[in-house]
Short mmCIF file of C-alpha atoms in Angstrom, two decimals:
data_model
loop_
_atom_site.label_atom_id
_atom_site.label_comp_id
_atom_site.label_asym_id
_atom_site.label_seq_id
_atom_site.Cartn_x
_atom_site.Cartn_y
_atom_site.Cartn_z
CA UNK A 214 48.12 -81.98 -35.19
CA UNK A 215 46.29 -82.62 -32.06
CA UNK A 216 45.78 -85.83 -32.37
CA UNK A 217 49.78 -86.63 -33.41
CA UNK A 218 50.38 -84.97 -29.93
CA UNK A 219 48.73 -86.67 -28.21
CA UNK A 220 50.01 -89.69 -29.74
CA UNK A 221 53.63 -88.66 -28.65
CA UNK A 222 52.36 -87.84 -24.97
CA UNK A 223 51.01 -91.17 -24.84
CA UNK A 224 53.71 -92.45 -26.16
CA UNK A 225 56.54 -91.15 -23.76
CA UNK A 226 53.86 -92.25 -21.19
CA UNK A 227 54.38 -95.74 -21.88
CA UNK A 228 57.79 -95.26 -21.48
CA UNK A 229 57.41 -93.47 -18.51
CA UNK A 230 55.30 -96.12 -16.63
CA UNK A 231 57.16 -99.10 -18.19
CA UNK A 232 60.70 -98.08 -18.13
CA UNK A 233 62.11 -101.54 -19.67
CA UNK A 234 60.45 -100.51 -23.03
CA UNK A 235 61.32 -103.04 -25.24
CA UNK A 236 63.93 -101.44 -28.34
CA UNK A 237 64.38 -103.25 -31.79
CA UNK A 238 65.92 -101.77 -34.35
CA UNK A 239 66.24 -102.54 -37.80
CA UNK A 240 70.23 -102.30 -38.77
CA UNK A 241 71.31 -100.61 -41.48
CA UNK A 242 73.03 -101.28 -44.79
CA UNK A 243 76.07 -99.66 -43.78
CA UNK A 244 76.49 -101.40 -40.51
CA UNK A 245 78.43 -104.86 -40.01
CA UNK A 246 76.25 -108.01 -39.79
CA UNK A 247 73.72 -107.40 -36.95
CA UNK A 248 75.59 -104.52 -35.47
CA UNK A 249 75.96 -105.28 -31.41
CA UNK A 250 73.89 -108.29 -31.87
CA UNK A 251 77.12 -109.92 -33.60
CA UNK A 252 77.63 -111.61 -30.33
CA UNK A 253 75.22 -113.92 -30.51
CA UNK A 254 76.88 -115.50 -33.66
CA UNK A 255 79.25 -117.82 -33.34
CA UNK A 256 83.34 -115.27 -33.86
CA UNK A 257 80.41 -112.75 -33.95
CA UNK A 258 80.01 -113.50 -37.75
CA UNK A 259 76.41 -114.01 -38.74
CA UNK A 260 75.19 -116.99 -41.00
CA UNK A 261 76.01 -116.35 -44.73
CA UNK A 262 74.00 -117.32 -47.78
CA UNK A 263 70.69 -115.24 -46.62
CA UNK A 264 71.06 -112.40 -49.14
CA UNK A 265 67.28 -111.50 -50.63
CA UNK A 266 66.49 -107.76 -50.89
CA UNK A 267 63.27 -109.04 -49.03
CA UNK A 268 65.82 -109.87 -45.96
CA UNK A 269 65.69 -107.17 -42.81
CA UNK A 270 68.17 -107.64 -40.20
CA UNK A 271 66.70 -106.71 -36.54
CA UNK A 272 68.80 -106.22 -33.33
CA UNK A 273 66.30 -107.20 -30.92
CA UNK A 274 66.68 -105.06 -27.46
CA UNK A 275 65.58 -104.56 -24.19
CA UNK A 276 66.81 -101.80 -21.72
CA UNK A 277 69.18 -100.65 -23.49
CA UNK A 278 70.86 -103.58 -24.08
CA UNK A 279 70.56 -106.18 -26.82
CA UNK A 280 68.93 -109.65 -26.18
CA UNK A 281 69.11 -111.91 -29.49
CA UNK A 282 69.01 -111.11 -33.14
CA UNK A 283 66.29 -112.19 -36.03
CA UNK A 284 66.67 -112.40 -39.86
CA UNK A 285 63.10 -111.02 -40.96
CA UNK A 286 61.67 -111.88 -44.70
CA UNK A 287 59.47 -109.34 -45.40
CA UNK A 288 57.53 -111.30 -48.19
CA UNK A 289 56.72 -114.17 -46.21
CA UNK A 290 56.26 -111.90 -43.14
CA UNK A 291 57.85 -114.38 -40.86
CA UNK A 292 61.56 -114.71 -38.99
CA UNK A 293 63.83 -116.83 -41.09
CA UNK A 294 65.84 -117.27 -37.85
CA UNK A 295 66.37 -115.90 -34.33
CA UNK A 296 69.90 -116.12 -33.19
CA UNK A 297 70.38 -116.41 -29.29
CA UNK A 298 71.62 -118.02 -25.95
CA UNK A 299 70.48 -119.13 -23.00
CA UNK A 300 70.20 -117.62 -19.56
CA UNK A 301 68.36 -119.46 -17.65
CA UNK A 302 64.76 -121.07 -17.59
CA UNK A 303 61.96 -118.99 -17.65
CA UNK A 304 59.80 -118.85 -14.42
CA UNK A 305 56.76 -117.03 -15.48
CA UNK A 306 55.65 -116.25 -18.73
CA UNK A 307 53.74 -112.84 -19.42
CA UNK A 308 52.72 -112.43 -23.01
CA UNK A 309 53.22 -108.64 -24.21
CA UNK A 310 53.02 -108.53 -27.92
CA UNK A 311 54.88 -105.73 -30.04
CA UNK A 312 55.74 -104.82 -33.58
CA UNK A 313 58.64 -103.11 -35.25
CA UNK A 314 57.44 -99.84 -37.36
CA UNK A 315 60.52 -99.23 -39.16
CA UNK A 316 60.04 -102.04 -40.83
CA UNK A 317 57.14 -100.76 -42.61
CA UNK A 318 57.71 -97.60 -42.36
CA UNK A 319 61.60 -96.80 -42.99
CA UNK A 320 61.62 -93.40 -42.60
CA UNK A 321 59.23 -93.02 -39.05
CA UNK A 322 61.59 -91.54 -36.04
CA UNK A 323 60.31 -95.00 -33.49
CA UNK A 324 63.70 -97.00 -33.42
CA UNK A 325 61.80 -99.42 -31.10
CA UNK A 326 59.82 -101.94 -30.73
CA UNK A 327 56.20 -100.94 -29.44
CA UNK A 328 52.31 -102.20 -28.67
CA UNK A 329 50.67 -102.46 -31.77
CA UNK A 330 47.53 -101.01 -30.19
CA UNK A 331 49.78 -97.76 -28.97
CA UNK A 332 50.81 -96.92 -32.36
CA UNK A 333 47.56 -94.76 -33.33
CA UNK A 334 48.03 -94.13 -36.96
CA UNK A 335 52.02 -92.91 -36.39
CA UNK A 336 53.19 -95.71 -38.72
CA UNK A 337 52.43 -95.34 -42.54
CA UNK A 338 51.95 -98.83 -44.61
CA UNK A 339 51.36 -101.05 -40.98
CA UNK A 340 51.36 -104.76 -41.65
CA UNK A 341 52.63 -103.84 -45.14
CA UNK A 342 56.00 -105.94 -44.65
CA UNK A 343 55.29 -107.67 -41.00
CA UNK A 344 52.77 -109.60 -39.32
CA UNK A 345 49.86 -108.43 -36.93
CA UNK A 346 48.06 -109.74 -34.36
CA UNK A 347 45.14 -109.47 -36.40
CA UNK A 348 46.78 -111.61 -38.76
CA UNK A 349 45.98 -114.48 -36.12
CA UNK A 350 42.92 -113.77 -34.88
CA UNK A 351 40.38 -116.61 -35.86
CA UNK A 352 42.85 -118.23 -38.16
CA UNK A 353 43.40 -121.33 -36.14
CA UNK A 354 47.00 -120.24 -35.66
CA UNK A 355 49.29 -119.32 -32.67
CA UNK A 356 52.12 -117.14 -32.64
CA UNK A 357 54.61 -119.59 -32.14
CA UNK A 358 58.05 -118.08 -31.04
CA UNK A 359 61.51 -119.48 -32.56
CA UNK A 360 63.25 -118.37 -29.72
CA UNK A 361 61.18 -119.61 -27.14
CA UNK A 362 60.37 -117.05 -24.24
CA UNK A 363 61.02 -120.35 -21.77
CA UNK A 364 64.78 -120.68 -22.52
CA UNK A 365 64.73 -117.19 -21.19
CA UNK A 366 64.47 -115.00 -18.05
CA UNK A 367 63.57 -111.39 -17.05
CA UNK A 368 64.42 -108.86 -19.14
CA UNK A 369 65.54 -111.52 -22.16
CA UNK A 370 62.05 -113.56 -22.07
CA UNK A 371 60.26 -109.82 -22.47
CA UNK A 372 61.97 -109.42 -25.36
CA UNK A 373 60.87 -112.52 -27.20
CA UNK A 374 57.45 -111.43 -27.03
CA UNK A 375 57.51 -109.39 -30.80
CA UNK A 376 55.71 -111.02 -34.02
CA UNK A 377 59.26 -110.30 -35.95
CA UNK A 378 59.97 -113.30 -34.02
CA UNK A 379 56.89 -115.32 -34.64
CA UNK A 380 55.40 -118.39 -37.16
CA UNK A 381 51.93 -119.47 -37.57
CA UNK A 382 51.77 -123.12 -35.68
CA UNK A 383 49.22 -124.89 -34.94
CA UNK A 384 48.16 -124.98 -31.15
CA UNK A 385 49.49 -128.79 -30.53
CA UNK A 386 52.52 -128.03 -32.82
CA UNK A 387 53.63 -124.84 -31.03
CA UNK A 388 53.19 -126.71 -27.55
CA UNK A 389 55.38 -129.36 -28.91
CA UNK A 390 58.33 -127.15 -30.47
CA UNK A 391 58.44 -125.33 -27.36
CA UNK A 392 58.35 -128.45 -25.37
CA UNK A 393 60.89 -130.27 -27.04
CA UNK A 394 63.26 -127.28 -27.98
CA UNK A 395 63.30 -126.44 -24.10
CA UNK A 396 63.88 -129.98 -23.08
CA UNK A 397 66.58 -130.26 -25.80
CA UNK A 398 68.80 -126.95 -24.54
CA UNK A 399 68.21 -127.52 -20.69
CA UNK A 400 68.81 -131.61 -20.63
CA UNK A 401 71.19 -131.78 -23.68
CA UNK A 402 72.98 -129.24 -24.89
CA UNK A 403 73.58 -127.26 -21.77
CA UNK A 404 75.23 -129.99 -19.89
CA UNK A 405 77.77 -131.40 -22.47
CA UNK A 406 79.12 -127.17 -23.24
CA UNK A 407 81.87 -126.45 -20.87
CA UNK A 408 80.90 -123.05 -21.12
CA UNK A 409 77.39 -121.81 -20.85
CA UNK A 410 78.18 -118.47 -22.84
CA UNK A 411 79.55 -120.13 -25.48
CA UNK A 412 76.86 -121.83 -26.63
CA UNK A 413 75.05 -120.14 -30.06
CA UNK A 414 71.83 -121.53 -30.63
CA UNK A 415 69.83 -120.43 -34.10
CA UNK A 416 66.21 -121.42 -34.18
CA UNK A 417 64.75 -121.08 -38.00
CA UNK A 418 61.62 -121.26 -39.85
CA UNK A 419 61.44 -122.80 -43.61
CA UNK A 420 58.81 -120.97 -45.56
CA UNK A 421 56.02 -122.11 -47.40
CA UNK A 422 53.06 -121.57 -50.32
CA UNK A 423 50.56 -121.81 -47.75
CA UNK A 424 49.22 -118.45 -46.13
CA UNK A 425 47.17 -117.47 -43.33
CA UNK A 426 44.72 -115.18 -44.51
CA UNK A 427 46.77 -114.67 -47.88
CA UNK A 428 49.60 -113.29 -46.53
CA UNK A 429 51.83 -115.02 -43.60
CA UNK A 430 53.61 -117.59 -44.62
CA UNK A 431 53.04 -120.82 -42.59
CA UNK A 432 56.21 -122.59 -41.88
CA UNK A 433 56.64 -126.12 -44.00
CA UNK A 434 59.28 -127.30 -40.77
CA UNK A 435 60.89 -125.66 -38.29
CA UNK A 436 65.25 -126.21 -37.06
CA UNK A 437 67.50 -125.68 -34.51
CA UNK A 438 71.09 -125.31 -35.14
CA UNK A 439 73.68 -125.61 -31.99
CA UNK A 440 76.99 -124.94 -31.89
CA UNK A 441 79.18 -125.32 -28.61
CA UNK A 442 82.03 -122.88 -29.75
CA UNK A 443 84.31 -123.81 -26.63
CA UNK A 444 87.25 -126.71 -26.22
CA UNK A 445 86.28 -130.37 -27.39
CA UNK A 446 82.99 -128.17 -28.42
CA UNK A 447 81.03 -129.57 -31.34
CA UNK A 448 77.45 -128.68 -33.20
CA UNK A 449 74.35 -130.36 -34.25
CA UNK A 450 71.50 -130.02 -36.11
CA UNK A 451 66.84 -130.54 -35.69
CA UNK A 452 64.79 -130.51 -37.79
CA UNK A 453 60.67 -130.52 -37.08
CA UNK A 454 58.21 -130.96 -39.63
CA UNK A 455 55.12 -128.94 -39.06
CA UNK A 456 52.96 -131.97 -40.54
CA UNK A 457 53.92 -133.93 -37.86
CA UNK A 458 54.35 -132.50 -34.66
CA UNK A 459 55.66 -135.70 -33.19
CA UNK A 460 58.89 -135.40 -34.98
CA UNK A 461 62.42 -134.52 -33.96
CA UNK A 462 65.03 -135.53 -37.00
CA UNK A 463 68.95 -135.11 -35.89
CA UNK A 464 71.83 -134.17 -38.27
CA UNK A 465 74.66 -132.45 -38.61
CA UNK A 466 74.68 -128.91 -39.34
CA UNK A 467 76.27 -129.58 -42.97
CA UNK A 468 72.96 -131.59 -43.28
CA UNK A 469 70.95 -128.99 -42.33
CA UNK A 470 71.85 -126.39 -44.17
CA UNK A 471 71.97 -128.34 -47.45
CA UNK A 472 67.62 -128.28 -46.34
CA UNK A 473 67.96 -124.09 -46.40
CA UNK A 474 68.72 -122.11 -48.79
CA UNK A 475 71.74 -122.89 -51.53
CA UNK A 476 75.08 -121.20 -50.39
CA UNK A 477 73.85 -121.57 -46.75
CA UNK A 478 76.22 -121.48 -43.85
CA UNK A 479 75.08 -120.95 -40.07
CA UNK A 480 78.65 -120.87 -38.41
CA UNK A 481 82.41 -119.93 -39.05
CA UNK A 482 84.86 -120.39 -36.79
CA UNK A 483 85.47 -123.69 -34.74
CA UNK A 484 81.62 -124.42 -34.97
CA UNK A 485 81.99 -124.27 -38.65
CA UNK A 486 84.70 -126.63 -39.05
CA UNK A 487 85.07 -130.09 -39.13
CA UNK A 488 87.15 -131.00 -36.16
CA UNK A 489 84.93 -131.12 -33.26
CA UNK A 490 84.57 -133.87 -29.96
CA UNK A 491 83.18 -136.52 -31.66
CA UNK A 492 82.16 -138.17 -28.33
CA UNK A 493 80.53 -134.99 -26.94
CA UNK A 494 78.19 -134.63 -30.00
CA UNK A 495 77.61 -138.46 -29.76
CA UNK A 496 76.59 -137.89 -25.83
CA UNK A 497 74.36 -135.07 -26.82
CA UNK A 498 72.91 -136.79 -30.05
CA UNK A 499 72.20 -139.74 -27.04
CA UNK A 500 70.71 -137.28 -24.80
CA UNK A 501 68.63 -135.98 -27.79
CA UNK A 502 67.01 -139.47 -28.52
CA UNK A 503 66.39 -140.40 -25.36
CA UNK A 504 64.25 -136.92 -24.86
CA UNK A 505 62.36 -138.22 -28.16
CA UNK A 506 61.96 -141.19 -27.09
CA UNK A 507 60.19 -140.22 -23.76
CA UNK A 508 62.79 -141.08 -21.44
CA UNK A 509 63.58 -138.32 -18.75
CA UNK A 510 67.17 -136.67 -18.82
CA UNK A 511 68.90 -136.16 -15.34
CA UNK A 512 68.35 -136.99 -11.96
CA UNK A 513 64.59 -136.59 -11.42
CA UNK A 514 62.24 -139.65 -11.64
CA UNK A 515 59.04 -139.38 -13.24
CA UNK A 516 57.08 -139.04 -10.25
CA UNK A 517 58.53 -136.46 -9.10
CA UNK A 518 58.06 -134.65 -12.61
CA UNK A 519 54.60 -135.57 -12.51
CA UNK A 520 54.14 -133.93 -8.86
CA UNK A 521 56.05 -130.79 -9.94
CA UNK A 522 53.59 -130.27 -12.88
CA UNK A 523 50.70 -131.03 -10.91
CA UNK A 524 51.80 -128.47 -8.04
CA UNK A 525 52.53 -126.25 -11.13
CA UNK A 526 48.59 -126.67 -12.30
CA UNK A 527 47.18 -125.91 -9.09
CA UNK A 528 49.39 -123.18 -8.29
CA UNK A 529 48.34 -121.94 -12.12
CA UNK A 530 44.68 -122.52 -11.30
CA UNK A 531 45.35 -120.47 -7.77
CA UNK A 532 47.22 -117.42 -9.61
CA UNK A 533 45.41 -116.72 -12.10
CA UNK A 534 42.50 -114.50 -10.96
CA UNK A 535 45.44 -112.85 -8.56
CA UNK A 536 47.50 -112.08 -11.82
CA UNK A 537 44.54 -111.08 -13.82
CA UNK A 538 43.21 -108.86 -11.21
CA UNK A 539 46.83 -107.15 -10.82
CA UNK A 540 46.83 -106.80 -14.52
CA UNK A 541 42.98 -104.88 -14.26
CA UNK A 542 44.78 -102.79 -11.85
CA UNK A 543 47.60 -101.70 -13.49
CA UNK A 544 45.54 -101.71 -16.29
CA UNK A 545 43.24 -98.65 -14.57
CA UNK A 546 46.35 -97.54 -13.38
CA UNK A 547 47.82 -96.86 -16.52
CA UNK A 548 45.02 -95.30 -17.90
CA UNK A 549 44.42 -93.04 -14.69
CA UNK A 550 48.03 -91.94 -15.68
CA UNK A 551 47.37 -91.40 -19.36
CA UNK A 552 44.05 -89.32 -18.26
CA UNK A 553 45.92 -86.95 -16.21
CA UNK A 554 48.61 -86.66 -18.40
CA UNK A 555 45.98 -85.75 -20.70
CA UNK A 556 44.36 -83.23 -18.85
CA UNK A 557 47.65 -81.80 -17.92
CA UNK A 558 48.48 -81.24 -21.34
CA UNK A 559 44.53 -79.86 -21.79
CA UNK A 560 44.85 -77.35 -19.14
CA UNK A 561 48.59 -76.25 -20.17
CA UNK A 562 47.37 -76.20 -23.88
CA UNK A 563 44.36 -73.89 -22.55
CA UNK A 564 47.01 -71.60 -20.47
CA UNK A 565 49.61 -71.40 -23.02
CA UNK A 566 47.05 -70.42 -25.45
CA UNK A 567 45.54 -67.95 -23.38
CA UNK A 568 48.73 -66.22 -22.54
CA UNK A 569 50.26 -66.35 -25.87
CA UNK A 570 46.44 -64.68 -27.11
CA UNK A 571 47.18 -61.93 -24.60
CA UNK A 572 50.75 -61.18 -25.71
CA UNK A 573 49.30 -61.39 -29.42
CA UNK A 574 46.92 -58.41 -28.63
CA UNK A 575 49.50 -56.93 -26.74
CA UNK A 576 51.80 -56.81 -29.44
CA UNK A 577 48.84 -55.55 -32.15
CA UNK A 578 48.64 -52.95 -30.16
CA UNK A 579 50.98 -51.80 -29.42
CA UNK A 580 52.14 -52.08 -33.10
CA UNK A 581 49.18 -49.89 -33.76
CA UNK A 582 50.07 -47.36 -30.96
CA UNK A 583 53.51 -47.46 -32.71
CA UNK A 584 51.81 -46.53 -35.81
CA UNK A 585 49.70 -43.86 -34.89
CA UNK A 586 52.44 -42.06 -33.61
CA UNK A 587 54.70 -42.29 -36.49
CA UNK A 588 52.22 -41.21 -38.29
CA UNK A 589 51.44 -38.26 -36.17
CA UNK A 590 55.13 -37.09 -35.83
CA UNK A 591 55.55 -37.64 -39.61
CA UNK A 592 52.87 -35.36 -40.36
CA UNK A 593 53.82 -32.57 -37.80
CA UNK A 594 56.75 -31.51 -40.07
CA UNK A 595 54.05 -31.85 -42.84
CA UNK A 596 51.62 -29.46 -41.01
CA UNK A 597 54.20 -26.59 -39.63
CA UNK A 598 55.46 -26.35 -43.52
CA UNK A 599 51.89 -26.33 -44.38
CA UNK A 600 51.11 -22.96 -42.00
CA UNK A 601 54.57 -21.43 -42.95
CA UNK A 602 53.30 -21.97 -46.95
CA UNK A 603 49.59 -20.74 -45.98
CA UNK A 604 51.17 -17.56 -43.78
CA UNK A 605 53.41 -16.72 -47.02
CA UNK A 606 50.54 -16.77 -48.75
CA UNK A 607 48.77 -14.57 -47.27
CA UNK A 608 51.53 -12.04 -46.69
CA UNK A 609 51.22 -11.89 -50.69
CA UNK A 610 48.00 -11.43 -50.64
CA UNK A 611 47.93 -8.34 -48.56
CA UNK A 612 50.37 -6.96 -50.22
CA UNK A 613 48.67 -7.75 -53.40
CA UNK A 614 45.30 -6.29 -52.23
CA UNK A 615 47.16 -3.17 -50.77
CA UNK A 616 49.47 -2.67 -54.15
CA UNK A 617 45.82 -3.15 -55.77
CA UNK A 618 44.62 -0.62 -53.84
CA UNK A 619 47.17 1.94 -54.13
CA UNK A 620 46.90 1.43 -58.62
CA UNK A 621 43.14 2.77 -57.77
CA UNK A 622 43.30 5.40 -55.77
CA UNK A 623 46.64 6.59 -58.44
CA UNK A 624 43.47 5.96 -61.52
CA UNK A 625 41.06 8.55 -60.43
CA UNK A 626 40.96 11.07 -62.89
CA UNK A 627 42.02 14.66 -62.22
CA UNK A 628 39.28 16.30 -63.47
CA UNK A 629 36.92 14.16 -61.31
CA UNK A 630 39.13 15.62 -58.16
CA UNK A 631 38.16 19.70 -60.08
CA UNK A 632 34.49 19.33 -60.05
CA UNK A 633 34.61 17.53 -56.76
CA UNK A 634 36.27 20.24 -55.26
CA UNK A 635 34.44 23.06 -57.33
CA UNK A 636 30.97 21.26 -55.97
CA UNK A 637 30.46 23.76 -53.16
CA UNK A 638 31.16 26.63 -54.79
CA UNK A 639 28.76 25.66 -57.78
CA UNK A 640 25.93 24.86 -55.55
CA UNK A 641 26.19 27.98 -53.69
CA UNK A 642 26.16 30.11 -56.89
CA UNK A 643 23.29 28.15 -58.48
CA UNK A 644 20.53 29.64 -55.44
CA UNK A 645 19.72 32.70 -57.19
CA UNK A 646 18.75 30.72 -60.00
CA UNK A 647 17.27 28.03 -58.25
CA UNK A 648 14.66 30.42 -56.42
CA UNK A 649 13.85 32.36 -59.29
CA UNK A 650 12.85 29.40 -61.36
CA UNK A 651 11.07 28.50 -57.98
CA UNK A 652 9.15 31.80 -58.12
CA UNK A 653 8.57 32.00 -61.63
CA UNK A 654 7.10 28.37 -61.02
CA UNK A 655 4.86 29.75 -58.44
CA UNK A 656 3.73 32.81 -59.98
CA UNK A 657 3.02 30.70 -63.18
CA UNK A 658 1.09 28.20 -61.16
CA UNK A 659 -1.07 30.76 -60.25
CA UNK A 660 -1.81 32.15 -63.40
CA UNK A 661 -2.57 28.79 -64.31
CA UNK A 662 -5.46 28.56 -61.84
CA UNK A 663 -6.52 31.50 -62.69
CA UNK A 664 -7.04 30.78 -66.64
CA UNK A 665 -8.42 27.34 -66.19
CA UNK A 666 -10.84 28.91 -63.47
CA UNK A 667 -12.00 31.34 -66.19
CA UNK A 668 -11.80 28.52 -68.60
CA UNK A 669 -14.46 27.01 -66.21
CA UNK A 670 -16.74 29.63 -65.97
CA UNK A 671 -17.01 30.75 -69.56
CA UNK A 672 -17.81 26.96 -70.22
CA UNK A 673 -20.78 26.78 -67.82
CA UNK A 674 -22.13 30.27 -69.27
CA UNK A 675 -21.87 28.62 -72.84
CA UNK A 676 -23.88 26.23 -71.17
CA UNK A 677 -26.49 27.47 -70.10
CA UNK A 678 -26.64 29.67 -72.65
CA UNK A 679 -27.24 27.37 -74.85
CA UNK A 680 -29.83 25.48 -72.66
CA UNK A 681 -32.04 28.48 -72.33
CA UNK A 682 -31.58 28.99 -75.92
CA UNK A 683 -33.55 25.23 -77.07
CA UNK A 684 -35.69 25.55 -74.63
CA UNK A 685 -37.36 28.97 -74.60
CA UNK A 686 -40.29 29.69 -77.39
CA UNK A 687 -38.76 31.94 -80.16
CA UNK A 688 -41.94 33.90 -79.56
CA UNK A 689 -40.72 35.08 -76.81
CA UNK A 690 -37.69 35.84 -77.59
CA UNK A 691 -38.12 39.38 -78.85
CA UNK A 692 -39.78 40.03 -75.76
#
C-alpha cells in the first residue's frame, strides 16, 4: 500500500513539474472512429478495411488537446498507421519516450500516455500487447517513428515520441525514411495544397514474419498516403521497402491500398474519388522524382544546403554538452522535487499517524470510562434492592427469634414455676434436719475413734501377750 502511494505521489509529481504531460487514450468501442482525432482523416472518416480484434484505436494527445491518431496491432506490437498533418518543421528534436498502459492493461485508471520507467509496477501484463524500450535495446534496431517528430513542432513533435507510434528500422533505413518523408511533405506536397490544413497525410507500416527478439514485428516496407482534400486537390501514394533503403516507389492511392490489406480504403470524400487535378498530382509526382533523384526542390542551391548543414554540425557539436548538462540539471532537479515531496508525505504520514493514535486512545478510553460508569449506575439500582431485600430479612428474623422466644418462655412447665417458688421455704425447713444429721455425724465420729482406739489397744495387749507367752520357760510359769 505504501509503495502504490508513493507511486501516485510520484506520479502527480511528474505532472506537476512537466505540465504538458503527454495524454493518449485508447478509444472505445462505443465511440465513432477515433473520437476527436476524426479530424485528421480526410471528412473526418477514418480509413476502412482495418477491422482485426487485434486492432486498438489511440487518440494521441498532448495538453489537452489531440495531435494525430495511430491504428495499433497488438499482435505485431507495431502502428499499422499514424494519421496526421503538418505544422511546421521541427527545430529541435528531444527524444522522450512513453508507453500507453491501457493498452495492456484495460481496466488501470492512467488514460495517458506516460515514462515507461515512471510506471513502477501500476500496470498489470506491461509489454503484453505493446512494445518496450527494452524491446530495442541491443537488437540492432531503432525506433523509427511513422509520423516523423521533424514534420512537427512544439507541443505536436512531443507527442510523436511514444513506441505506439514506432517500427523496428534499421539505423541507415530510419535515417532515410525520415529523410525522404520530410523532404517529400516540405518540398512537394506542401507547396502544390492550396490549403495547408487540408492536407491528410497517413504514414503506415506493413507487417512481417520477422521479429525482434520474438515478438515485434519488423516492418517488410513502409507508405505514405497524401491526400490534398481542397479545390483542384488530388492524392498520391509511397511506398519504401525496408530491404532497400534507397527506394521511393510512387502510385496512386488505389495502387497502394491494393498492397494493404483486402477491402482497404485510406480516404472518402474528394480524396477518395476519382476526379482530382490531374496536373497538380503530375507537378507533385515531378517534385517527388526529382527529390529521388537527388536534385534539390526550391530556391536554395546546393551550397548553400551544404553550409546550412555544416553550421547545423558545429552548432550540434557546440550544444550538446550545454543541453546535456541542462538535462543533468533538471534531471537533479526533478529528483530534489520528488525527495521532498517524499519527505513531505513521510513527515505528514508520521503526524497524521500520530494524531489519529492519540484520538484512538482517546476514544478507548473514554469508551471504557463510558463503561465503567454504566456499569456502576446499572448496579446501584441492583445494590439499594439488594439492602432493602437484606433489611427485610432481617426484620423477619427478629421477629422470628423474638416469636421463638416468646413459644419458650410460654413451654416452661408449671410445676417447675411451684418448686421454684417453694425453694426457700423448703430449704429453710430442712435446717433442723440438716444439723441433727450433722450432730449425729459428729457424735458418731467420735464414737468411732473411740472403738477403733480400743480396737488398737486390745490388739497390742494380744500382742504382747502372746510374745511373752513363746518366749518365757513354762518352768516358770507357775511361778
Amino acid at each position: 500500500r505504501e509503495c502504490t502511494m508513493k507511486t501516485s505521489i510520484v506520479f502527480l509529481l511528474c505532472i506537476s513539474v512537466f505540465p504538458g504531460f503527454s495524454q493518449g487514450r485508447v478509444v472505445r468501442e462505443d465511440e465513432t472512429g477515433f473520437a476527436e482525432c476524426n479530424v485528421f482523416f480526410s471528412g473526418q472518416v477514418p480509413p476502412e478495411g482495418f477491422t482485426e480484434p487485434f486492432h486498438v484505436k489511440i487518440c494521441q494527445q498532448y495538453n489537452k488537446e489531440p495531435r494525430f491518431a495511430t491504428l495499433y496491432s497488438t499482435k505485431d506490437k507495431i502502428p499499422l498507421y499514424s494519421a496526421f498533418k503538418f505544422t511546421k518543421p521541427a527545430q529541435s528534436e528531444e527524444e522522450n519516450w512513453l508507453v500507453e498502459p491501457q493498452i495492456d492493461d484495460p481496466e488501470n485508471d492512467l488514460h495517458e500516455m506516460v515514462h515507461e520507467a515512471d510506471l513502477g509496477g501500476t500496470v498489470a501484463n506491461l509489454g503484453a500487447n505493446q512494445a518496450l524500450t527494452s524491446d530495442y535495446v541491443g537488437s540492432g534496431y531503432e525506433r523509427g517513428l511513422l509520423n516523423p517528430s521533424l514534420l512537427n513542432e512544439k507541443d505536436f513533435q512531443v507527442a510523436t515520441y511514444t513506441l505506439t507510434n514506432a517500427v523496428p528500422l534499421s539505423p541507415a533505413l530510419s535515417k532515410s525514411w525520415h529523410r525522404d518523408i520530410g523532404k517529400v511533405v516540405e518540398q512537394a506536397l506542401i507547396p502544390h495544397c492550396s490549403k495547408m490544413d487540408h492536407l491528410y497525410l497517413l504514414a503506415g507500416a506493413v507487417p512481417s514474419s520477422v521479429r525482434v527478439k520474438g515478438k515485434v514485428s519488423v516492418p517488410e516496407s513502409l507508405w505514405l498516403a497524401a491526400c490534398c482534400d481542397a479545390s483542384e486537390g488530388w492524392s498520391l501514394g509511397l511506398v519504401k521497402k525496408t530491404n532497400d533503403e534507397n527506394s521511393l516507389a510512387d502510385l496512386t492511392v488505389r495502387e497502394l491500398e491494393k498492397q494493404l490489406l483486402p477491402g482497404v480504403r485510406l480516404f472518402k470524400g474528394n480524396c477518395g474519388k476519382d476526379k482530382q487535378s490531374q496536373k497538380n498530382r503530375e507537378a507533385v509526382l515531378q517534385a517527388v522524382s526529382q527529390i529521388h533523384s537527388g536534385e534539390q526542390v526550391g530556391t536554395n542551391n546546393e551550397q548553400e544546403t551544404k553550409e546550412n548543414g555544416l553550421v547545423r554540425r558545429v552548432a550540434g557539436i557546440i550544444a550538446t554538452p550545454f543541453i546535456k548538462l541542462l538535462e543533468l540539471l533538471i534531471y537533479i532537479f526533478v529528483e530534489l522535487v520528488k525527495f521532498v515531496f517524499y519527505f513531505l508525505w513521510l513527515v505528514v504520514k508520521r503526524v497524521v499517524g500520530t494524531i489519529l493514535g492519540g484520538v484512538c486512545s482517546l476514544w478507548n478510553g473514554m469508551v471504557s470510562y463510558l463503561k465503567a460508569i454504566s456499569m456502576v449506575l446499572i448496579s446501584i439500582p441492583y445494590d439499594v434492592g439488594r439492602v432493602i431485600v437484606n433489611i427485610f430479612l432481617g426484620f423477619l428474623q427478629i421477629v422470628q427469634d423474638v416469636m421463638s422466644l416468646t413459644y419458650r418462655i410460654l413451654s416452661i412447665p408449671v410445676g417447675f414455676v411451684l418448686h421454684l417458688a417453694a425453694f426457700p421455704y423448703r430449704s429453710i425447713c430442712a435446717i433442723p434436719s440438716v444439723l441433727q444429721d450433722m450432730a449425729t455425724g459428729i457424735v458418731g465420729t467420735f464414737s468411732l475413734v473411740i472403738d477403733a482406739t480400743a480396737a488398737v489397744l486390745h490388739g497390742f495387749h494380744y500382742l504382747a501377750w502372746h510374745i511373752l507367752k513363746r518366749f518365757v520357760p513354762k518352768g516358770s510359769s507357775g511361778d
